[in-house]
Short mmCIF file of C-alpha atoms in Angstrom, two decimals:
data_model
loop_
_atom_site.label_atom_id
_atom_site.label_comp_id
_atom_site.label_asym_id
_atom_site.label_seq_id
_atom_site.Cartn_x
_atom_site.Cartn_y
_atom_site.Cartn_z
CA MET S 1 0.28 0.00 0.34
CA ARG S 2 2.84 2.31 0.55
CA LEU S 3 4.45 1.31 -2.41
CA LEU S 4 1.23 2.64 -4.13
CA SER S 5 1.17 5.86 -2.55
CA CYS S 6 4.32 6.72 -3.22
CA VAL S 7 4.17 5.83 -7.34
CA PHE S 8 1.08 7.91 -6.92
CA VAL S 9 2.95 10.88 -5.41
CA VAL S 10 5.32 10.74 -8.33
CA LEU S 11 2.95 10.94 -10.87
CA LEU S 12 1.37 14.04 -9.42
CA PHE S 13 4.52 15.39 -9.25
CA CYS S 14 5.43 13.95 -12.67
CA GLY S 15 1.56 15.67 -14.13
CA ALA S 16 2.91 19.27 -12.12
CA THR S 17 6.75 19.47 -14.10
CA LEU S 18 4.40 18.42 -17.56
CA VAL S 19 1.77 21.73 -16.80
CA THR S 20 3.88 24.48 -15.89
CA GLU S 21 6.60 23.31 -18.62
CA GLU S 22 6.62 26.68 -21.23
CA ARG S 23 6.20 24.90 -24.45
CA VAL S 24 4.75 25.45 -28.12
CA PRO S 25 1.54 23.28 -28.01
CA GLN S 26 2.35 20.08 -29.81
CA SER S 27 -1.65 18.44 -30.71
CA HIS S 28 -4.64 19.64 -30.82
CA SER S 29 -5.73 18.60 -27.29
CA GLU S 30 -3.38 21.42 -25.67
CA ILE S 31 -3.66 24.05 -28.58
CA SER S 32 -7.52 23.81 -27.09
CA LEU S 33 -6.79 24.60 -23.75
CA SER S 34 -4.78 27.82 -24.87
CA PHE S 35 -2.55 30.21 -26.96
CA ALA S 36 -0.47 31.54 -24.56
CA SER S 37 2.77 29.49 -25.26
CA VAL S 38 2.51 30.70 -28.58
CA VAL S 39 1.37 34.20 -27.82
CA ARG S 40 4.32 34.43 -25.66
CA GLN S 41 6.86 33.00 -28.10
CA ALA S 42 5.73 35.49 -31.00
CA ALA S 43 4.55 38.79 -29.44
CA PRO S 44 7.60 40.39 -28.71
CA ALA S 45 8.71 40.39 -32.51
CA VAL S 46 5.27 42.22 -33.26
CA VAL S 47 5.65 45.92 -33.00
CA ASN S 48 3.85 49.38 -32.60
CA ILE S 49 4.89 51.86 -35.47
CA HIS S 50 4.05 55.11 -35.18
CA ALA S 51 4.94 57.37 -38.55
CA LYS S 52 4.66 61.17 -39.02
CA VAL S 53 3.74 61.97 -42.75
CA ILE S 54 4.00 65.96 -44.02
CA ARG S 55 2.31 66.70 -47.03
CA PRO S 56 2.31 70.14 -48.53
CA GLY S 57 -1.06 72.28 -47.63
CA ARG S 58 -2.08 73.02 -51.18
CA THR S 59 -4.87 72.57 -52.84
CA SER S 60 -6.10 70.48 -55.56
CA PHE S 61 -5.60 73.59 -57.90
CA PHE S 62 -1.54 73.65 -57.24
CA ASN S 63 -1.27 70.44 -59.46
CA ASP S 64 -3.63 71.81 -62.09
CA PRO S 65 -1.59 72.35 -65.52
CA PHE S 66 -3.83 75.57 -65.81
CA PHE S 67 -4.04 77.19 -62.48
CA SER S 68 -1.15 76.16 -60.93
CA ASP S 69 0.60 79.85 -62.80
CA PHE S 70 -2.26 81.25 -60.47
CA PHE S 71 -1.13 80.48 -57.25
CA ARG S 72 2.50 79.54 -58.17
CA ASP S 73 3.27 82.86 -55.17
CA PHE S 74 0.09 82.93 -53.31
CA GLY S 75 1.41 83.00 -49.83
CA THR S 76 2.84 80.84 -48.07
CA VAL S 77 1.07 77.82 -47.49
CA ARG S 78 1.61 75.54 -44.35
CA PRO S 79 2.58 72.19 -44.56
CA ARG S 80 0.26 69.10 -42.97
CA VAL S 81 1.29 66.67 -40.73
CA GLN S 82 -0.26 63.34 -40.47
CA ASN S 83 0.26 60.53 -37.99
CA SER S 84 -0.50 57.17 -39.16
CA LEU S 85 -0.43 53.98 -36.67
CA GLY S 86 0.67 50.75 -37.53
CA SER S 87 1.92 47.30 -36.67
CA GLY S 88 5.13 45.51 -37.79
CA VAL S 89 7.12 42.50 -37.74
CA ILE S 90 10.64 41.69 -36.58
CA LEU S 91 12.24 39.27 -39.06
CA SER S 92 16.26 39.27 -38.10
CA ALA S 93 17.62 39.89 -34.74
CA GLN S 94 19.87 43.03 -36.02
CA GLY S 95 16.35 44.82 -36.45
CA ILE S 96 15.02 43.95 -39.84
CA VAL S 97 11.44 44.94 -39.83
CA VAL S 98 8.34 44.19 -42.16
CA SER S 99 5.02 46.40 -42.36
CA ASN S 100 3.21 48.14 -45.21
CA TYR S 101 3.42 50.94 -47.30
CA HIS S 102 0.28 52.72 -46.86
CA VAL S 103 1.73 52.52 -43.04
CA VAL S 104 5.15 53.73 -43.31
CA GLY S 105 6.21 54.25 -47.05
CA GLN S 106 5.69 58.22 -47.46
CA ALA S 107 6.82 58.88 -43.79
CA THR S 108 9.33 61.40 -42.32
CA ASP S 109 10.01 60.30 -39.34
CA ILE S 110 9.32 56.75 -38.45
CA ARG S 111 9.42 54.79 -34.62
CA VAL S 112 8.96 51.44 -33.52
CA VAL S 113 7.70 50.31 -30.29
CA LEU S 114 8.55 47.36 -28.93
CA SER S 115 6.61 45.26 -26.54
CA ASP S 116 9.09 45.77 -23.07
CA ARG S 117 8.82 49.46 -24.56
CA ARG S 118 12.04 49.89 -25.80
CA GLU S 119 11.32 52.60 -28.64
CA PHE S 120 14.35 52.76 -31.66
CA SER S 121 14.20 55.00 -34.96
CA ALA S 122 14.00 53.34 -38.25
CA ARG S 123 14.63 53.82 -41.63
CA VAL S 124 13.08 52.12 -45.36
CA LEU S 125 15.32 50.30 -46.79
CA LEU S 126 13.07 48.98 -49.65
CA GLY S 127 9.41 50.14 -50.40
CA ASP S 128 6.49 48.85 -53.10
CA LYS S 129 3.40 50.68 -52.74
CA GLU S 130 1.90 47.94 -55.09
CA SER S 131 2.41 45.27 -53.25
CA ASP S 132 2.03 47.33 -49.98
CA LEU S 133 5.05 46.09 -48.36
CA ALA S 134 7.66 47.92 -47.24
CA ILE S 135 11.34 46.56 -45.47
CA LEU S 136 12.73 49.08 -42.54
CA GLN S 137 16.31 49.00 -40.73
CA LEU S 138 16.14 49.57 -36.71
CA GLU S 139 18.97 52.39 -35.51
CA GLY S 140 20.77 50.50 -32.65
CA GLY S 141 18.90 47.27 -33.26
CA VAL S 142 20.37 43.98 -31.38
CA ASP S 143 20.25 40.72 -30.26
CA LEU S 144 16.38 41.83 -30.86
CA PRO S 145 13.14 38.88 -30.49
CA PHE S 146 11.93 37.98 -34.69
CA LEU S 147 10.01 35.38 -36.23
CA GLU S 148 11.00 32.62 -38.71
CA ILE S 149 9.67 32.71 -41.74
CA ARG S 150 7.38 29.35 -42.79
CA ASP S 151 6.80 28.40 -46.37
CA SER S 152 2.95 29.63 -46.98
CA ASP S 153 2.84 27.27 -50.07
CA ARG S 154 2.39 24.76 -47.47
CA VAL S 155 -0.53 26.47 -45.57
CA GLU S 156 -3.41 25.06 -45.62
CA VAL S 157 -7.25 26.19 -45.53
CA GLY S 158 -8.80 25.41 -42.15
CA GLU S 159 -5.06 26.01 -40.17
CA LEU S 160 -5.83 27.68 -36.46
CA VAL S 161 -3.92 31.41 -36.82
CA LEU S 162 -3.41 34.36 -34.72
CA ALA S 163 -3.16 37.51 -35.89
CA ILE S 164 -1.46 40.32 -33.79
CA GLY S 165 -1.21 43.56 -34.30
CA ASN S 166 -1.94 46.93 -32.54
CA PRO S 167 -5.93 47.33 -33.96
CA PHE S 168 -7.32 51.31 -33.10
CA GLY S 169 -4.22 51.91 -31.24
CA VAL S 170 -5.38 50.09 -27.47
CA GLY S 171 -2.37 48.67 -27.39
CA GLN S 172 -1.08 44.85 -28.43
CA THR S 173 -3.96 42.68 -28.94
CA VAL S 174 -4.34 38.84 -30.56
CA SER S 175 -7.25 37.33 -32.13
CA SER S 176 -7.64 33.70 -33.43
CA GLY S 177 -9.37 31.74 -36.11
CA ILE S 178 -8.25 29.72 -39.17
CA VAL S 179 -6.92 30.04 -42.55
CA SER S 180 -10.35 30.42 -44.68
CA GLY S 181 -9.11 30.43 -47.92
CA LEU S 182 -6.20 31.00 -50.24
CA ALA S 183 -4.76 32.59 -53.25
CA ARG S 184 -7.46 35.32 -52.43
CA THR S 185 -8.04 37.73 -55.72
CA ILE S 186 -9.27 40.81 -55.68
CA SER S 187 -7.35 43.22 -57.95
CA ALA S 188 -7.33 43.26 -61.49
CA SER S 189 -3.52 44.35 -61.39
CA LYS S 190 -0.92 42.29 -63.26
CA SER S 191 1.25 42.82 -60.39
CA ALA S 192 1.77 40.28 -57.02
CA ARG S 193 -1.02 42.47 -55.22
CA GLY S 194 -4.19 40.65 -55.20
CA TYR S 195 -2.85 37.56 -54.14
CA PHE S 196 -3.63 36.86 -50.36
CA ILE S 197 -4.03 34.42 -47.66
CA GLN S 198 -8.01 35.11 -46.20
CA THR S 199 -8.72 34.33 -42.32
CA ASP S 200 -11.63 35.04 -40.34
CA ALA S 201 -9.03 36.47 -36.96
CA PRO S 202 -10.23 39.59 -36.35
CA ILE S 203 -8.04 42.15 -38.28
CA ASN S 204 -9.12 45.81 -37.78
CA PRO S 205 -7.47 49.08 -38.39
CA GLY S 206 -4.29 49.75 -36.45
CA ASN S 207 -3.59 45.91 -36.92
CA SER S 208 -2.19 46.95 -41.00
CA GLY S 209 1.73 45.20 -40.77
CA GLY S 210 0.86 43.07 -37.99
CA ALA S 211 1.73 39.33 -37.78
CA LEU S 212 -0.38 36.29 -39.20
CA ILE S 213 1.15 33.26 -37.06
CA ASP S 214 0.52 29.50 -37.36
CA ILE S 215 0.35 27.64 -34.20
CA SER S 216 3.69 27.13 -34.04
CA GLY S 217 4.37 30.74 -33.88
CA LYS S 218 6.27 31.02 -37.19
CA LEU S 219 5.16 33.56 -39.47
CA ILE S 220 3.04 32.80 -42.61
CA GLY S 221 1.73 36.77 -43.65
CA ILE S 222 1.66 39.88 -43.11
CA ASN S 223 -2.12 41.16 -42.21
CA THR S 224 -3.08 44.52 -45.11
CA LEU S 225 -6.66 44.71 -45.13
CA ILE S 226 -10.00 44.17 -44.40
CA LEU S 227 -13.36 43.56 -46.40
CA SER S 228 -16.11 45.74 -44.92
CA ARG S 229 -18.51 48.04 -46.00
CA SER S 230 -18.26 49.22 -42.01
CA GLY S 231 -14.56 49.39 -41.60
CA GLY S 232 -14.51 47.42 -38.77
CA SER S 233 -13.54 43.67 -39.14
CA ASN S 234 -16.94 41.07 -40.58
CA GLY S 235 -14.42 37.87 -40.64
CA ILE S 236 -12.52 38.63 -43.91
CA GLY S 237 -9.20 39.42 -43.36
CA LEU S 238 -6.44 39.01 -45.97
CA ALA S 239 -2.42 38.83 -45.28
CA ILE S 240 0.17 39.28 -48.10
CA PRO S 241 1.58 35.67 -47.97
CA ALA S 242 5.24 34.56 -45.99
CA ASN S 243 7.04 33.80 -48.93
CA LEU S 244 6.89 37.50 -51.26
CA VAL S 245 7.87 38.77 -48.10
CA GLY S 246 10.62 36.76 -47.96
CA GLN S 247 11.56 37.89 -51.55
CA PHE S 248 11.31 41.59 -50.11
CA VAL S 249 13.60 40.59 -47.49
CA ASP S 250 16.19 39.02 -49.49
CA GLN S 251 16.41 42.34 -52.25
CA ALA S 252 16.87 44.88 -49.19
CA MET S 253 19.54 42.61 -48.10
CA GLN S 254 20.85 43.06 -51.35
CA GLY S 255 21.09 46.87 -51.49
CA ALA S 256 17.79 47.41 -53.81
CA ILE S 257 15.16 50.41 -52.69
CA ARG S 258 13.33 48.98 -55.12
CA PHE S 259 11.30 46.10 -55.51
CA GLN S 260 11.78 44.18 -58.69
CA ARG S 261 9.35 42.12 -60.27
CA PRO S 262 9.87 39.42 -63.19
CA TRP S 263 8.38 40.50 -65.96
CA ALA S 264 6.43 37.85 -68.07
CA GLY S 265 5.67 39.89 -71.29
CA ILE S 266 2.01 37.93 -71.85
CA GLU S 267 -1.51 38.34 -71.26
CA GLY S 268 -4.06 35.77 -70.64
CA GLN S 269 -7.12 34.84 -69.18
CA SER S 270 -8.75 32.65 -66.30
CA ILE S 271 -10.53 29.50 -67.39
CA ASP S 272 -13.54 29.29 -66.94
CA SER S 273 -16.09 26.16 -67.26
CA ASP S 274 -17.62 26.99 -70.53
CA LEU S 275 -14.04 27.90 -71.88
CA ALA S 276 -12.64 24.21 -70.46
CA ASN S 277 -15.41 22.96 -72.80
CA SER S 278 -14.54 24.20 -76.34
CA LEU S 279 -11.25 23.75 -75.28
CA GLY S 280 -12.03 19.73 -74.93
CA MET S 281 -10.98 20.40 -70.54
CA LYS S 282 -12.72 17.62 -68.61
CA VAL S 283 -11.59 20.42 -65.64
CA PRO S 284 -11.03 23.79 -65.81
CA ARG S 285 -7.92 25.23 -65.35
CA GLY S 286 -4.63 26.75 -65.81
CA VAL S 287 -4.42 30.44 -68.14
CA LEU S 288 -5.10 30.84 -71.65
CA ILE S 289 -2.04 32.74 -73.08
CA SER S 290 -3.66 35.13 -75.52
CA GLU S 291 -0.68 37.53 -76.38
CA VAL S 292 3.35 37.39 -75.66
CA HIS S 293 5.39 39.83 -76.15
CA GLN S 294 8.46 39.52 -78.63
CA HIS S 295 11.01 39.95 -75.77
CA SER S 296 9.44 37.78 -73.32
CA SER S 297 11.51 34.92 -71.90
CA PHE S 298 8.30 32.79 -72.18
CA LEU S 299 8.65 33.51 -75.71
CA ALA S 300 12.33 32.35 -75.76
CA ALA S 301 10.89 29.59 -74.11
CA ASP S 302 8.46 28.41 -76.56
CA ILE S 303 5.37 29.28 -74.87
CA ARG S 304 2.66 30.54 -77.76
CA VAL S 305 -0.78 32.28 -77.95
CA GLY S 306 -3.15 29.31 -77.73
CA ASP S 307 -0.93 27.90 -75.08
CA ILE S 308 -2.35 27.15 -71.29
CA ILE S 309 0.38 27.96 -68.52
CA THR S 310 -1.19 25.41 -65.82
CA HIS S 311 1.66 25.53 -62.80
CA VAL S 312 4.22 27.21 -61.97
CA ASP S 313 7.36 25.60 -59.71
CA GLU S 314 5.29 22.72 -59.96
CA LEU S 315 2.39 24.73 -58.16
CA GLU S 316 -1.02 25.50 -59.79
CA VAL S 317 -1.90 29.05 -61.06
CA ASN S 318 -5.85 29.97 -62.42
CA SER S 319 -5.26 33.55 -62.99
CA ILE S 320 -2.76 36.08 -64.07
CA SER S 321 -2.47 37.69 -60.90
CA GLU S 322 -1.55 33.87 -59.58
CA MET S 323 1.16 33.12 -62.01
CA HIS S 324 2.61 36.79 -61.77
CA PHE S 325 2.87 36.54 -58.00
CA ARG S 326 4.45 32.71 -58.48
CA MET S 327 7.16 34.82 -60.56
CA SER S 328 7.88 37.05 -58.08
CA VAL S 329 8.40 34.19 -55.07
CA ALA S 330 10.29 32.54 -57.25
CA GLY S 331 12.72 36.01 -57.61
CA MET S 332 14.45 37.65 -59.95
CA GLY S 333 17.65 35.89 -62.09
CA HIS S 334 16.39 32.36 -61.01
CA ARG S 335 14.60 30.15 -64.06
CA ALA S 336 11.62 28.82 -62.89
CA LYS S 337 9.49 25.66 -63.96
CA VAL S 338 6.54 26.59 -66.14
CA THR S 339 4.35 23.81 -67.06
CA ARG S 340 2.35 24.24 -70.59
CA LEU S 341 -0.12 22.48 -71.96
CA ARG S 342 -0.70 22.50 -76.06
CA ASP S 343 -2.81 20.35 -77.73
CA GLY S 344 -3.18 17.59 -74.87
CA ILE S 345 0.26 17.30 -74.29
CA THR S 346 1.98 19.02 -70.88
CA LYS S 347 5.25 19.61 -71.03
CA ASP S 348 7.88 21.87 -68.25
CA LEU S 349 10.14 24.67 -69.49
CA GLU S 350 12.95 26.06 -67.85
CA VAL S 351 11.70 30.96 -68.01
CA ALA S 352 14.29 33.12 -67.21
CA MET S 353 12.74 35.52 -64.37
CA ILE S 354 13.79 38.65 -65.97
CA VAL S 355 13.46 42.51 -65.50
CA PRO S 356 11.60 44.00 -68.72
CA PRO S 357 14.05 45.01 -71.23
CA ASP S 358 15.13 48.21 -72.57
CA GLU S 359 14.95 47.11 -75.79
CA PRO S 360 15.24 48.74 -78.14
CA PRO S 361 16.45 51.87 -76.31
CA SER S 362 13.71 54.04 -75.08
CA LEU S 363 15.68 57.26 -75.62
CA VAL S 364 14.42 59.87 -73.31
CA ARG S 365 14.18 63.69 -74.56
CA THR S 366 12.98 66.61 -73.82
CA LEU S 367 11.52 69.21 -76.51
CA GLY S 368 13.45 72.73 -76.32
CA ASN S 369 11.97 76.40 -76.34
CA GLN S 370 12.51 76.25 -80.10
CA THR S 371 9.82 73.71 -79.72
CA ALA S 372 6.38 74.25 -79.61
CA LEU S 373 5.93 72.41 -76.24
CA PRO S 374 8.78 73.20 -74.51
CA GLY S 375 9.68 71.08 -71.52
CA LEU S 376 7.32 67.70 -73.01
CA LYS S 377 9.35 64.73 -72.20
CA LEU S 378 9.45 61.45 -74.55
CA ALA S 379 10.33 58.30 -75.10
CA ILE S 380 9.92 55.06 -77.44
CA VAL S 381 7.65 52.52 -75.58
CA ASN S 382 9.76 48.95 -75.04
CA PRO S 383 8.31 46.44 -72.60
CA LEU S 384 10.57 48.76 -69.75
CA ARG S 385 8.01 51.65 -70.05
CA ILE S 386 4.71 49.39 -70.28
CA GLU S 387 5.46 47.97 -67.26
CA GLU S 388 6.66 51.09 -65.78
CA PHE S 389 2.98 52.85 -67.30
CA ASP S 390 0.87 50.09 -67.27
CA LEU S 391 0.29 50.34 -70.89
CA PRO S 392 -1.09 47.43 -73.09
CA LEU S 393 1.27 44.81 -74.11
CA SER S 394 1.37 45.61 -77.46
CA ALA S 395 1.72 49.22 -76.94
CA SER S 396 3.55 50.89 -79.64
CA GLY S 397 4.92 54.46 -80.28
CA ILE S 398 6.22 57.68 -78.71
CA LEU S 399 4.70 57.63 -74.99
CA VAL S 400 4.89 60.87 -72.83
CA ILE S 401 6.78 60.95 -69.64
CA GLU S 402 6.21 64.36 -68.41
CA THR S 403 3.74 67.15 -70.19
CA GLY S 404 6.26 70.28 -69.02
CA GLN S 405 4.81 73.74 -68.55
CA PHE S 406 2.49 73.58 -71.72
CA GLY S 407 1.90 69.96 -72.77
CA GLY S 408 -0.98 69.37 -69.99
CA ARG S 409 -2.76 73.21 -70.72
CA VAL S 410 -3.15 71.69 -74.54
CA GLY S 411 -4.51 67.73 -73.42
CA LEU S 412 -1.29 65.87 -72.64
CA ARG S 413 -0.83 63.48 -69.71
CA SER S 414 1.32 61.78 -68.49
CA GLY S 415 1.17 57.63 -69.57
CA ASP S 416 -0.47 59.02 -73.04
CA VAL S 417 1.24 56.73 -76.24
CA ILE S 418 1.57 59.35 -79.38
CA LEU S 419 0.39 57.17 -81.83
CA GLY S 420 0.93 59.42 -84.66
CA LEU S 421 0.35 63.42 -86.19
CA ASN S 422 -1.93 64.44 -88.73
CA GLY S 423 -2.68 61.04 -89.23
CA GLN S 424 0.45 59.65 -89.99
CA LYS S 425 2.01 57.21 -88.12
CA THR S 426 4.60 58.65 -85.83
CA GLU S 427 7.60 55.80 -84.82
CA THR S 428 10.16 58.07 -83.36
CA VAL S 429 10.81 61.35 -81.22
CA GLU S 430 12.26 63.26 -83.89
CA ASP S 431 9.29 62.46 -86.07
CA PHE S 432 7.30 64.42 -83.43
CA VAL S 433 9.84 67.11 -83.35
CA ARG S 434 10.26 67.84 -86.59
CA GLU S 435 6.07 68.81 -86.79
CA PHE S 436 6.66 71.08 -83.65
CA VAL S 437 9.16 73.32 -84.95
CA LEU S 438 6.92 74.71 -87.65
CA PHE S 439 4.24 77.14 -85.97
CA GLY S 440 1.38 78.66 -87.48
CA ARG S 441 -1.01 75.39 -88.19
CA LEU S 442 -3.21 72.78 -87.05
CA VAL S 443 -1.73 70.04 -85.81
CA GLN S 444 -3.39 66.92 -84.97
CA ILE S 445 -2.34 64.11 -82.55
CA ASP S 446 -2.98 60.34 -82.33
CA LEU S 447 -2.54 59.08 -79.11
CA LEU S 448 -3.88 55.97 -76.91
CA ARG S 449 -4.88 56.82 -73.26
CA ASP S 450 -6.17 54.34 -70.85
CA LYS S 451 -6.71 51.72 -73.84
CA GLN S 452 -8.77 54.38 -75.84
CA ARG S 453 -7.83 56.16 -78.68
CA LEU S 454 -8.43 59.99 -78.69
CA ALA S 455 -7.33 62.82 -81.08
CA ILE S 456 -6.39 66.50 -79.84
CA ARG S 457 -6.34 69.61 -82.35
CA LEU S 458 -4.60 72.28 -81.47
CA ARG S 459 -2.52 75.22 -83.32
CA ILE S 460 1.03 75.62 -83.09
#
């Protein structure tokens, strides 16, 4: 009897030891009891960000091409100071922090506050408005807590997740939920923006830039926005996948100040049920290629109009945004494995991830005072300019980069593509300049703007 009592006491002692041990939960039963261990591990790496943005205190007339001259010397205008509050995640012991571009991208002064109340000044190493990501460096940051990045391509719908941030400025807050969806696309943009992890973990204003972590405390995404009519969380929160964040960190560490995306040089459409039936496909999948630029690396890899791209690096792609995201994750300078479907035959091809080539050379030129439109800056349309100004892939002609003092007054805008003058096709900047050194004539400029053809008539 005494022996049994001793065994019972030992078991009680061992049980007490297991209960008090601090570790990440290892099973569903442990998770159902508490998230405390996960939060204790991850929360110190999630920071609050206070950013000051100074904007010119001007009316809209200051940017108007006609009225700006009238307001040029109109008194002293006080700048407007705006304060932005958001969250961020430390990704290295040396103080590399990721946040949203809309939190810090235009800031002139950034203060980062850790959960232990330490404060650091920070500067932006790399920012990208399109992806809404920014990489910061804390000044004097050493031996800081940080989160490990998990392969977000292995995240599954239904996984338990936690969102950590600073909603409404009330202080660090943790909310729980699950992964509700993957590969969410909410933008028609050709960029990686629009590809998100969806969660029902409550995300509110101030959570932007905060962490979405899994049950092991690893980062799977950066909370960025919510879909809501009221402005509050309705259970549809969106996070930028951690794999894209990793590419941002890599480029920032290599000294880049702008995020470079691989250029595809192709256009395509998602395959729905009707299109799949017309193509003889049993299941709708992939992206049907509708246009390929002559300088595209996809063309060099033998991908043509009418082909179907089904996978990039062995991961399914079902929209052009998803394909661009996979390319961004593959990284600049690498060769991605692209799966092509042609005539019912599947083939894997290696496609180089390249920058948009400046080919033919864009040859930027600014018109001088001897012309009718001095200060008008023009260039030849090529892949580099197509990507920069989001032009149609088939665009060709002369691009308006800056309108100068008088170009805006006659109706030209930055990003216009000049197709011709007086009904004649214009292929070089010299052709355009030649027409505008002769005065006293009526001139018609044919141009492409927002994928629509327009004509401007003026007397020079």
